[in-house]
Amino acid sequence: MIEFPAEPYRIKTIEPIKLISREERERKIAEAKFNVFRLRAEDVFLDFLTDSGTSAMSDSQWAGLLTGDESYAGCKNYYNFEETIRSITGFKHIIPVHQGRAAEHILFTNLIKPGDLVPSNTHFDTTRANIEYLKAEAVDLVIDEGKSPTLDHPFKGNINLDKLEALIKQYGKERVPFGMLAVTNNSGGGQPVSLENIRRTSEILRSQGIPFILDACRYAENCYFIKIREKGQSRKSVREIAREMFSYADGCTMSAKKDGLANIGGFIGLNSDRLHQGVTNTMILFEGFRTYGGLAGRDLESIARGLEEALDEAYLAHRTGQVRMFGELLKKAGIPIVQPTGGHAVFIDAAALLPDIALSNYPGWALTIAIYREGGIRGVEIGGVMFGKKKSEGSEIFPPMELVRLAIPRRVYTESHFRYAASVFARIAETRKSLRGLKITYAPELLRHFTAEFEEL
Ligand SMILES: Cc1ncc(COP(=O)(O)O)c(C=O)c1O
């Protein structure tokens, strides 16, 4: 068997990238107040900030853009979009939105009341923020194995079913407007959820009359892991697994910027007619008419085509193999990573790599600065800055893991890019004792990592 399958596509268009000098990188990161979100993309050589909206589109998707029907209501691309998604998910109502967080905002506004609790494996940051914005609590119930970077488990994204049942019992089903699962579990290391865990989550929630919503951003990658890792699933196609997975849910939110292989877009899938009516009304206020949802007709077309391409199993074998290969290269460079590698990113255990930097001085954040300085690489901290909470003046609660995520854009980088990145990390491993922590000099209340400003200690 080939260990890391080759790209099942070839390159037709290229976009030049440039490594600016070390001195320029020093200046740029200081000007960006030591926050990589504030850098200009053109000053970044390899951009592993996110896999969201960064995919290279296929020739078919680009061709699809030219078929865009920009009518306000009922454009033909919407019907292709709807039919494609309905055939994949089986949901009755398919509502386009401009991206995943819009799906969250619109759906949650129709379901959540203050004081509610919403359980999930691990809520993504925008999901959590949209729940908290409505004065409800986002509760993470991922299995204990999912909180340990070194433990090997095929489905570290699974939810702890006992804790889910206990939460409903403790607070009562009236306070749990719906339950969620993120597939794959981005904030928990891009780890997949097993079909068995999804089915049992569904049984628990449905037995209480609580709707079950999938955060389906990376559902195709999750279904591929089910096929190759879960007992009894290898003979099914990824499409069949996806259909079964969605059949356990009552709806989904989806950012098509991931497994839609599109640069923008998303959707809400729903079965309930009543909820669909509420969502449609909220849509008009925030996103636009129901058949375009804040998108151009051409975007709907590229998403419909991208969703089909993302289910291609040769593509998924290459995609997950590329992530695995990058993980192996980093391990050889002496970098501790979350094991096994997940679907869309390699997660570095920054606390283990930089034990001399206290959590209160944000070792993950320090690592994002170091890799930019050393090699023009951009990654994102998923740790104390993103998920830490102020307890009182001067004291913070930190999340269970202090990670740096290197998200891999789909169909964008080649093996030599990953080899270059691994050589940069090898230098970081050698000089790690000299790295410095940081302190925050400005931060907004919600989603602080996007705009916070820092000083190096
Ligand atoms: C699991 C998960 N849910 C929701 C979102 C939000 O999607 P968007 O960025 O399109 O708003 C993301 C984005 O990265 C995500 O990873």
PDB file of N, CA and C in Angstrom, residues 78 81-82 85-86 89-111 178 180 212-217 246 250-256 265-272 275-284 286-288 290 292-293 295 300 303 307:
ATOM      1  N   TYR A  78     -29.327  27.961  -7.112  1.00  0.00           N
ATOM      2  CA  TYR A  78     -29.851  27.550  -5.806  1.00  0.00           C
ATOM      3  C   TYR A  78     -30.439  26.139  -5.891  1.00  0.00           C
ATOM      4  N   PHE A  81     -27.755  23.640  -5.900  1.00  0.00           N
ATOM      5  CA  PHE A  81     -27.204  23.632  -4.537  1.00  0.00           C
ATOM      6  C   PHE A  81     -28.116  22.806  -3.613  1.00  0.00           C
ATOM      7  N   GLU A  82     -29.384  23.111  -3.663  1.00  0.00           N
ATOM      8  CA  GLU A  82     -30.356  22.430  -2.792  1.00  0.00           C
ATOM      9  C   GLU A  82     -30.401  20.923  -3.080  1.00  0.00           C
ATOM     10  N   ILE A  85     -27.155  19.128  -1.900  1.00  0.00           N
ATOM     11  CA  ILE A  85     -27.044  18.977  -0.438  1.00  0.00           C
ATOM     12  C   ILE A  85     -28.118  18.029   0.077  1.00  0.00           C
ATOM     13  N   ARG A  86     -29.302  18.101  -0.540  1.00  0.00           N
ATOM     14  CA  ARG A  86     -30.354  17.186  -0.091  1.00  0.00           C
ATOM     15  C   ARG A  86     -29.960  15.739  -0.381  1.00  0.00           C
ATOM     16  N   THR A  89     -27.291  14.915   2.384  1.00  0.00           N
ATOM     17  CA  THR A  89     -27.698  14.924   3.799  1.00  0.00           C
ATOM     18  C   THR A  89     -29.074  14.307   4.043  1.00  0.00           C
ATOM     19  N   GLY A  90     -29.940  14.379   3.058  1.00  0.00           N
ATOM     20  CA  GLY A  90     -31.314  13.911   3.251  1.00  0.00           C
ATOM     21  C   GLY A  90     -32.197  14.925   3.966  1.00  0.00           C
ATOM     22  N   PHE A  91     -31.673  16.099   4.346  1.00  0.00           N
ATOM     23  CA  PHE A  91     -32.513  17.078   5.043  1.00  0.00           C
ATOM     24  C   PHE A  91     -33.549  17.680   4.093  1.00  0.00           C
ATOM     25  N   LYS A  92     -34.701  17.993   4.685  1.00  0.00           N
ATOM     26  CA  LYS A  92     -35.819  18.494   3.879  1.00  0.00           C
ATOM     27  C   LYS A  92     -35.590  19.933   3.425  1.00  0.00           C
ATOM     28  N   HIS A  93     -35.098  20.754   4.334  1.00  0.00           N
ATOM     29  CA  HIS A  93     -34.911  22.177   4.010  1.00  0.00           C
ATOM     30  C   HIS A  93     -33.422  22.522   3.970  1.00  0.00           C
ATOM     31  N   ILE A  94     -33.011  23.153   2.889  1.00  0.00           N
ATOM     32  CA  ILE A  94     -31.602  23.546   2.733  1.00  0.00           C
ATOM     33  C   ILE A  94     -31.571  25.060   2.546  1.00  0.00           C
ATOM     34  N   ILE A  95     -30.930  25.745   3.499  1.00  0.00           N
ATOM     35  CA  ILE A  95     -30.966  27.212   3.492  1.00  0.00           C
ATOM     36  C   ILE A  95     -29.536  27.751   3.374  1.00  0.00           C
ATOM     37  N   PRO A  96     -29.214  28.453   2.284  1.00  0.00           N
ATOM     38  CA  PRO A  96     -27.842  28.964   2.139  1.00  0.00           C
ATOM     39  C   PRO A  96     -27.582  30.140   3.077  1.00  0.00           C
ATOM     40  N   VAL A  97     -26.349  30.257   3.518  1.00  0.00           N
ATOM     41  CA  VAL A  97     -25.901  31.414   4.308  1.00  0.00           C
ATOM     42  C   VAL A  97     -24.490  31.766   3.843  1.00  0.00           C
ATOM     43  N   HIS A  98     -24.004  32.942   4.284  1.00  0.00           N
ATOM     44  CA  HIS A  98     -22.712  33.371   3.712  1.00  0.00           C
ATOM     45  C   HIS A  98     -21.531  32.661   4.343  1.00  0.00           C
ATOM     46  N   GLN A  99     -21.669  32.145   5.573  1.00  0.00           N
ATOM     47  CA  GLN A  99     -20.629  31.263   6.132  1.00  0.00           C
ATOM     48  C   GLN A  99     -21.166  30.601   7.386  1.00  0.00           C
ATOM     49  N   GLY A 100     -20.321  29.748   8.015  1.00  0.00           N
ATOM     50  CA  GLY A 100     -20.797  28.905   9.106  1.00  0.00           C
ATOM     51  C   GLY A 100     -21.384  29.668  10.285  1.00  0.00           C
ATOM     52  N   ARG A 101     -20.729  30.758  10.678  1.00  0.00           N
ATOM     53  CA  ARG A 101     -21.204  31.472  11.865  1.00  0.00           C
ATOM     54  C   ARG A 101     -22.539  32.144  11.624  1.00  0.00           C
ATOM     55  N   ALA A 102     -22.861  32.436  10.375  1.00  0.00           N
ATOM     56  CA  ALA A 102     -24.184  32.989  10.069  1.00  0.00           C
ATOM     57  C   ALA A 102     -25.235  31.898  10.277  1.00  0.00           C
ATOM     58  N   ALA A 103     -24.895  30.673   9.908  1.00  0.00           N
ATOM     59  CA  ALA A 103     -25.803  29.540  10.145  1.00  0.00           C
ATOM     60  C   ALA A 103     -26.049  29.400  11.645  1.00  0.00           C
ATOM     61  N   GLU A 104     -24.975  29.528  12.425  1.00  0.00           N
ATOM     62  CA  GLU A 104     -25.100  29.406  13.881  1.00  0.00           C
ATOM     63  C   GLU A 104     -25.993  30.518  14.423  1.00  0.00           C
ATOM     64  N   HIS A 105     -25.698  31.735  14.022  1.00  0.00           N
ATOM     65  CA  HIS A 105     -26.443  32.891  14.542  1.00  0.00           C
ATOM     66  C   HIS A 105     -27.936  32.757  14.233  1.00  0.00           C
ATOM     67  N   ILE A 106     -28.235  32.411  12.994  1.00  0.00           N
ATOM     68  CA  ILE A 106     -29.638  32.374  12.571  1.00  0.00           C
ATOM     69  C   ILE A 106     -30.389  31.205  13.214  1.00  0.00           C
ATOM     70  N   LEU A 107     -29.759  30.050  13.250  1.00  0.00           N
ATOM     71  CA  LEU A 107     -30.422  28.886  13.854  1.00  0.00           C
ATOM     72  C   LEU A 107     -30.568  29.067  15.363  1.00  0.00           C
ATOM     73  N   PHE A 108     -29.510  29.515  16.014  1.00  0.00           N
ATOM     74  CA  PHE A 108     -29.538  29.614  17.479  1.00  0.00           C
ATOM     75  C   PHE A 108     -30.543  30.662  17.949  1.00  0.00           C
ATOM     76  N   THR A 109     -30.654  31.752  17.187  1.00  0.00           N
ATOM     77  CA  THR A 109     -31.621  32.800  17.542  1.00  0.00           C
ATOM     78  C   THR A 109     -33.031  32.221  17.617  1.00  0.00           C
ATOM     79  N   ASN A 110     -33.279  31.186  16.821  1.00  0.00           N
ATOM     80  CA  ASN A 110     -34.603  30.570  16.793  1.00  0.00           C
ATOM     81  C   ASN A 110     -34.774  29.457  17.829  1.00  0.00           C
ATOM     82  N   LEU A 111     -33.717  29.102  18.545  1.00  0.00           N
ATOM     83  CA  LEU A 111     -33.814  27.949  19.452  1.00  0.00           C
ATOM     84  C   LEU A 111     -33.469  28.264  20.904  1.00  0.00           C
ATOM     85  N   PHE A 178     -31.099  22.122  22.261  1.00  0.00           N
ATOM     86  CA  PHE A 178     -30.582  21.167  21.270  1.00  0.00           C
ATOM     87  C   PHE A 178     -29.206  20.708  21.728  1.00  0.00           C
ATOM     88  N   MET A 180     -25.309  19.269  20.163  1.00  0.00           N
ATOM     89  CA  MET A 180     -24.500  19.350  18.935  1.00  0.00           C
ATOM     90  C   MET A 180     -23.343  18.359  18.959  1.00  0.00           C
ATOM     91  N   PHE A 212     -31.121  17.371  17.555  1.00  0.00           N
ATOM     92  CA  PHE A 212     -29.685  17.074  17.432  1.00  0.00           C
ATOM     93  C   PHE A 212     -29.165  17.754  16.168  1.00  0.00           C
ATOM     94  N   ILE A 213     -28.224  18.656  16.360  1.00  0.00           N
ATOM     95  CA  ILE A 213     -27.683  19.442  15.246  1.00  0.00           C
ATOM     96  C   ILE A 213     -26.210  19.081  15.043  1.00  0.00           C
ATOM     97  N   LEU A 214     -25.835  18.748  13.821  1.00  0.00           N
ATOM     98  CA  LEU A 214     -24.423  18.478  13.524  1.00  0.00           C
ATOM     99  C   LEU A 214     -23.748  19.759  13.041  1.00  0.00           C
ATOM    100  N   ASP A 215     -22.566  20.046  13.577  1.00  0.00           N
ATOM    101  CA  ASP A 215     -21.709  21.069  12.986  1.00  0.00           C
ATOM    102  C   ASP A 215     -20.891  20.317  11.938  1.00  0.00           C
ATOM    103  N   ALA A 216     -21.335  20.449  10.681  1.00  0.00           N
ATOM    104  CA  ALA A 216     -20.887  19.513   9.634  1.00  0.00           C
ATOM    105  C   ALA A 216     -19.745  20.035   8.764  1.00  0.00           C
ATOM    106  N   CYS A 217     -19.037  21.086   9.212  1.00  0.00           N
ATOM    107  CA  CYS A 217     -17.997  21.719   8.375  1.00  0.00           C
ATOM    108  C   CYS A 217     -17.088  20.705   7.684  1.00  0.00           C
ATOM    109  N   PHE A 246     -26.046  11.788   8.717  1.00  0.00           N
ATOM    110  CA  PHE A 246     -27.013  12.892   8.748  1.00  0.00           C
ATOM    111  C   PHE A 246     -28.414  12.394   9.140  1.00  0.00           C
ATOM    112  N   ASP A 250     -31.203  16.106  13.309  1.00  0.00           N
ATOM    113  CA  ASP A 250     -32.418  16.826  12.920  1.00  0.00           C
ATOM    114  C   ASP A 250     -32.081  18.065  12.107  1.00  0.00           C
ATOM    115  N   GLY A 251     -30.806  18.347  12.027  1.00  0.00           N
ATOM    116  CA  GLY A 251     -30.387  19.505  11.250  1.00  0.00           C
ATOM    117  C   GLY A 251     -28.884  19.651  11.320  1.00  0.00           C
ATOM    118  N   CYS A 252     -28.365  20.618  10.560  1.00  0.00           N
ATOM    119  CA  CYS A 252     -26.918  20.861  10.621  1.00  0.00           C
ATOM    120  C   CYS A 252     -26.637  22.330  10.335  1.00  0.00           C
ATOM    121  N   THR A 253     -25.484  22.759  10.835  1.00  0.00           N
ATOM    122  CA  THR A 253     -24.905  24.013  10.368  1.00  0.00           C
ATOM    123  C   THR A 253     -23.666  23.611   9.590  1.00  0.00           C
ATOM    124  N   MET A 254     -23.357  24.352   8.552  1.00  0.00           N
ATOM    125  CA  MET A 254     -22.203  23.957   7.736  1.00  0.00           C
ATOM    126  C   MET A 254     -21.509  25.196   7.185  1.00  0.00           C
ATOM    127  N   SER A 255     -20.214  25.226   7.363  1.00  0.00           N
ATOM    128  CA  SER A 255     -19.394  26.208   6.671  1.00  0.00           C
ATOM    129  C   SER A 255     -18.856  25.514   5.429  1.00  0.00           C
ATOM    130  N   ALA A 256     -19.314  25.922   4.260  1.00  0.00           N
ATOM    131  CA  ALA A 256     -18.871  25.292   3.004  1.00  0.00           C
ATOM    132  C   ALA A 256     -17.446  25.702   2.656  1.00  0.00           C
ATOM    133  N   GLY A 265     -19.263  30.741   1.867  1.00  0.00           N
ATOM    134  CA  GLY A 265     -20.568  30.088   1.827  1.00  0.00           C
ATOM    135  C   GLY A 265     -20.799  29.093   2.942  1.00  0.00           C
ATOM    136  N   GLY A 266     -22.051  28.699   3.046  1.00  0.00           N
ATOM    137  CA  GLY A 266     -22.440  27.726   4.057  1.00  0.00           C
ATOM    138  C   GLY A 266     -23.918  27.436   3.920  1.00  0.00           C
ATOM    139  N   PHE A 267     -24.437  26.644   4.831  1.00  0.00           N
ATOM    140  CA  PHE A 267     -25.885  26.381   4.801  1.00  0.00           C
ATOM    141  C   PHE A 267     -26.371  25.854   6.131  1.00  0.00           C
ATOM    142  N   ILE A 268     -27.706  25.902   6.262  1.00  0.00           N
ATOM    143  CA  ILE A 268     -28.390  25.244   7.374  1.00  0.00           C
ATOM    144  C   ILE A 268     -29.215  24.132   6.738  1.00  0.00           C
ATOM    145  N   GLY A 269     -29.151  22.933   7.304  1.00  0.00           N
ATOM    146  CA  GLY A 269     -30.027  21.848   6.870  1.00  0.00           C
ATOM    147  C   GLY A 269     -31.004  21.576   8.006  1.00  0.00           C
ATOM    148  N   LEU A 270     -32.279  21.370   7.668  1.00  0.00           N
ATOM    149  CA  LEU A 270     -33.294  21.164   8.707  1.00  0.00           C
ATOM    150  C   LEU A 270     -34.375  20.211   8.232  1.00  0.00           C
ATOM    151  N   ASN A 271     -34.982  19.506   9.179  1.00  0.00           N
ATOM    152  CA  ASN A 271     -36.170  18.714   8.844  1.00  0.00           C
ATOM    153  C   ASN A 271     -37.459  19.394   9.309  1.00  0.00           C
ATOM    154  N   SER A 272     -37.399  20.159  10.387  1.00  0.00           N
ATOM    155  CA  SER A 272     -38.614  20.721  10.985  1.00  0.00           C
ATOM    156  C   SER A 272     -39.181  21.872  10.136  1.00  0.00           C
ATOM    157  N   LEU A 275     -39.403  25.135  12.397  1.00  0.00           N
ATOM    158  CA  LEU A 275     -38.106  25.793  12.577  1.00  0.00           C
ATOM    159  C   LEU A 275     -37.656  26.455  11.266  1.00  0.00           C
ATOM    160  N   HIS A 276     -37.937  25.777  10.185  1.00  0.00           N
ATOM    161  CA  HIS A 276     -37.564  26.320   8.875  1.00  0.00           C
ATOM    162  C   HIS A 276     -38.243  27.671   8.632  1.00  0.00           C
ATOM    163  N   GLN A 277     -39.502  27.749   9.076  1.00  0.00           N
ATOM    164  CA  GLN A 277     -40.245  29.002   8.896  1.00  0.00           C
ATOM    165  C   GLN A 277     -39.596  30.133   9.699  1.00  0.00           C
ATOM    166  N   GLY A 278     -39.244  29.836  10.938  1.00  0.00           N
ATOM    167  CA  GLY A 278     -38.594  30.842  11.798  1.00  0.00           C
ATOM    168  C   GLY A 278     -37.261  31.269  11.209  1.00  0.00           C
ATOM    169  N   VAL A 279     -36.494  30.293  10.775  1.00  0.00           N
ATOM    170  CA  VAL A 279     -35.169  30.568  10.219  1.00  0.00           C
ATOM    171  C   VAL A 279     -35.292  31.436   8.969  1.00  0.00           C
ATOM    172  N   THR A 280     -36.249  31.143   8.140  1.00  0.00           N
ATOM    173  CA  THR A 280     -36.457  31.898   6.898  1.00  0.00           C
ATOM    174  C   THR A 280     -36.754  33.362   7.200  1.00  0.00           C
ATOM    175  N   ASN A 281     -37.547  33.582   8.259  1.00  0.00           N
ATOM    176  CA  ASN A 281     -37.858  34.969   8.617  1.00  0.00           C
ATOM    177  C   ASN A 281     -36.619  35.696   9.149  1.00  0.00           C
ATOM    178  N   THR A 282     -35.837  35.008   9.960  1.00  0.00           N
ATOM    179  CA  THR A 282     -34.607  35.634  10.488  1.00  0.00           C
ATOM    180  C   THR A 282     -33.635  35.915   9.347  1.00  0.00           C
ATOM    181  N   MET A 283     -33.620  35.010   8.368  1.00  0.00           N
ATOM    182  CA  MET A 283     -32.742  35.142   7.201  1.00  0.00           C
ATOM    183  C   MET A 283     -32.903  36.480   6.508  1.00  0.00           C
ATOM    184  N   ILE A 284     -34.165  36.861   6.296  1.00  0.00           N
ATOM    185  CA  ILE A 284     -34.446  38.078   5.531  1.00  0.00           C
ATOM    186  C   ILE A 284     -33.800  39.272   6.228  1.00  0.00           C
ATOM    187  N   PHE A 286     -31.076  39.219   8.280  1.00  0.00           N
ATOM    188  CA  PHE A 286     -29.617  39.222   8.414  1.00  0.00           C
ATOM    189  C   PHE A 286     -28.842  38.791   7.166  1.00  0.00           C
ATOM    190  N   GLU A 287     -29.367  37.865   6.382  1.00  0.00           N
ATOM    191  CA  GLU A 287     -28.563  37.284   5.295  1.00  0.00           C
ATOM    192  C   GLU A 287     -29.105  37.584   3.902  1.00  0.00           C
ATOM    193  N   GLY A 288     -30.403  37.746   3.806  1.00  0.00           N
ATOM    194  CA  GLY A 288     -30.994  37.973   2.486  1.00  0.00           C
ATOM    195  C   GLY A 288     -32.077  36.938   2.206  1.00  0.00           C
ATOM    196  N   ARG A 290     -34.133  33.728   0.972  1.00  0.00           N
ATOM    197  CA  ARG A 290     -33.868  32.340   1.280  1.00  0.00           C
ATOM    198  C   ARG A 290     -33.146  31.546   0.181  1.00  0.00           C
ATOM    199  N   TYR A 292     -30.751  32.798  -1.767  1.00  0.00           N
ATOM    200  CA  TYR A 292     -29.343  33.173  -2.003  1.00  0.00           C
ATOM    201  C   TYR A 292     -28.537  33.335  -0.722  1.00  0.00           C
ATOM    202  N   GLY A 293     -29.199  33.669   0.393  1.00  0.00           N
ATOM    203  CA  GLY A 293     -28.539  33.658   1.705  1.00  0.00           C
ATOM    204  C   GLY A 293     -27.228  34.412   1.785  1.00  0.00           C
ATOM    205  N   LEU A 295     -25.189  35.125  -0.569  1.00  0.00           N
ATOM    206  CA  LEU A 295     -24.195  34.673  -1.554  1.00  0.00           C
ATOM    207  C   LEU A 295     -24.627  35.086  -2.957  1.00  0.00           C
ATOM    208  N   LEU A 300     -23.082  29.794  -5.084  1.00  0.00           N
ATOM    209  CA  LEU A 300     -23.906  28.593  -4.837  1.00  0.00           C
ATOM    210  C   LEU A 300     -23.465  27.465  -5.768  1.00  0.00           C
ATOM    211  N   ILE A 303     -20.093  25.957  -4.690  1.00  0.00           N
ATOM    212  CA  ILE A 303     -20.263  25.111  -3.494  1.00  0.00           C
ATOM    213  C   ILE A 303     -20.864  23.764  -3.897  1.00  0.00           C
ATOM    214  N   LEU A 307     -18.854  20.415  -3.095  1.00  0.00           N
ATOM    215  CA  LEU A 307     -19.357  19.380  -2.178  1.00  0.00           C
ATOM    216  C   LEU A 307     -19.257  17.993  -2.807  1.00  0.00           C
TER     217      LEU A 307
END
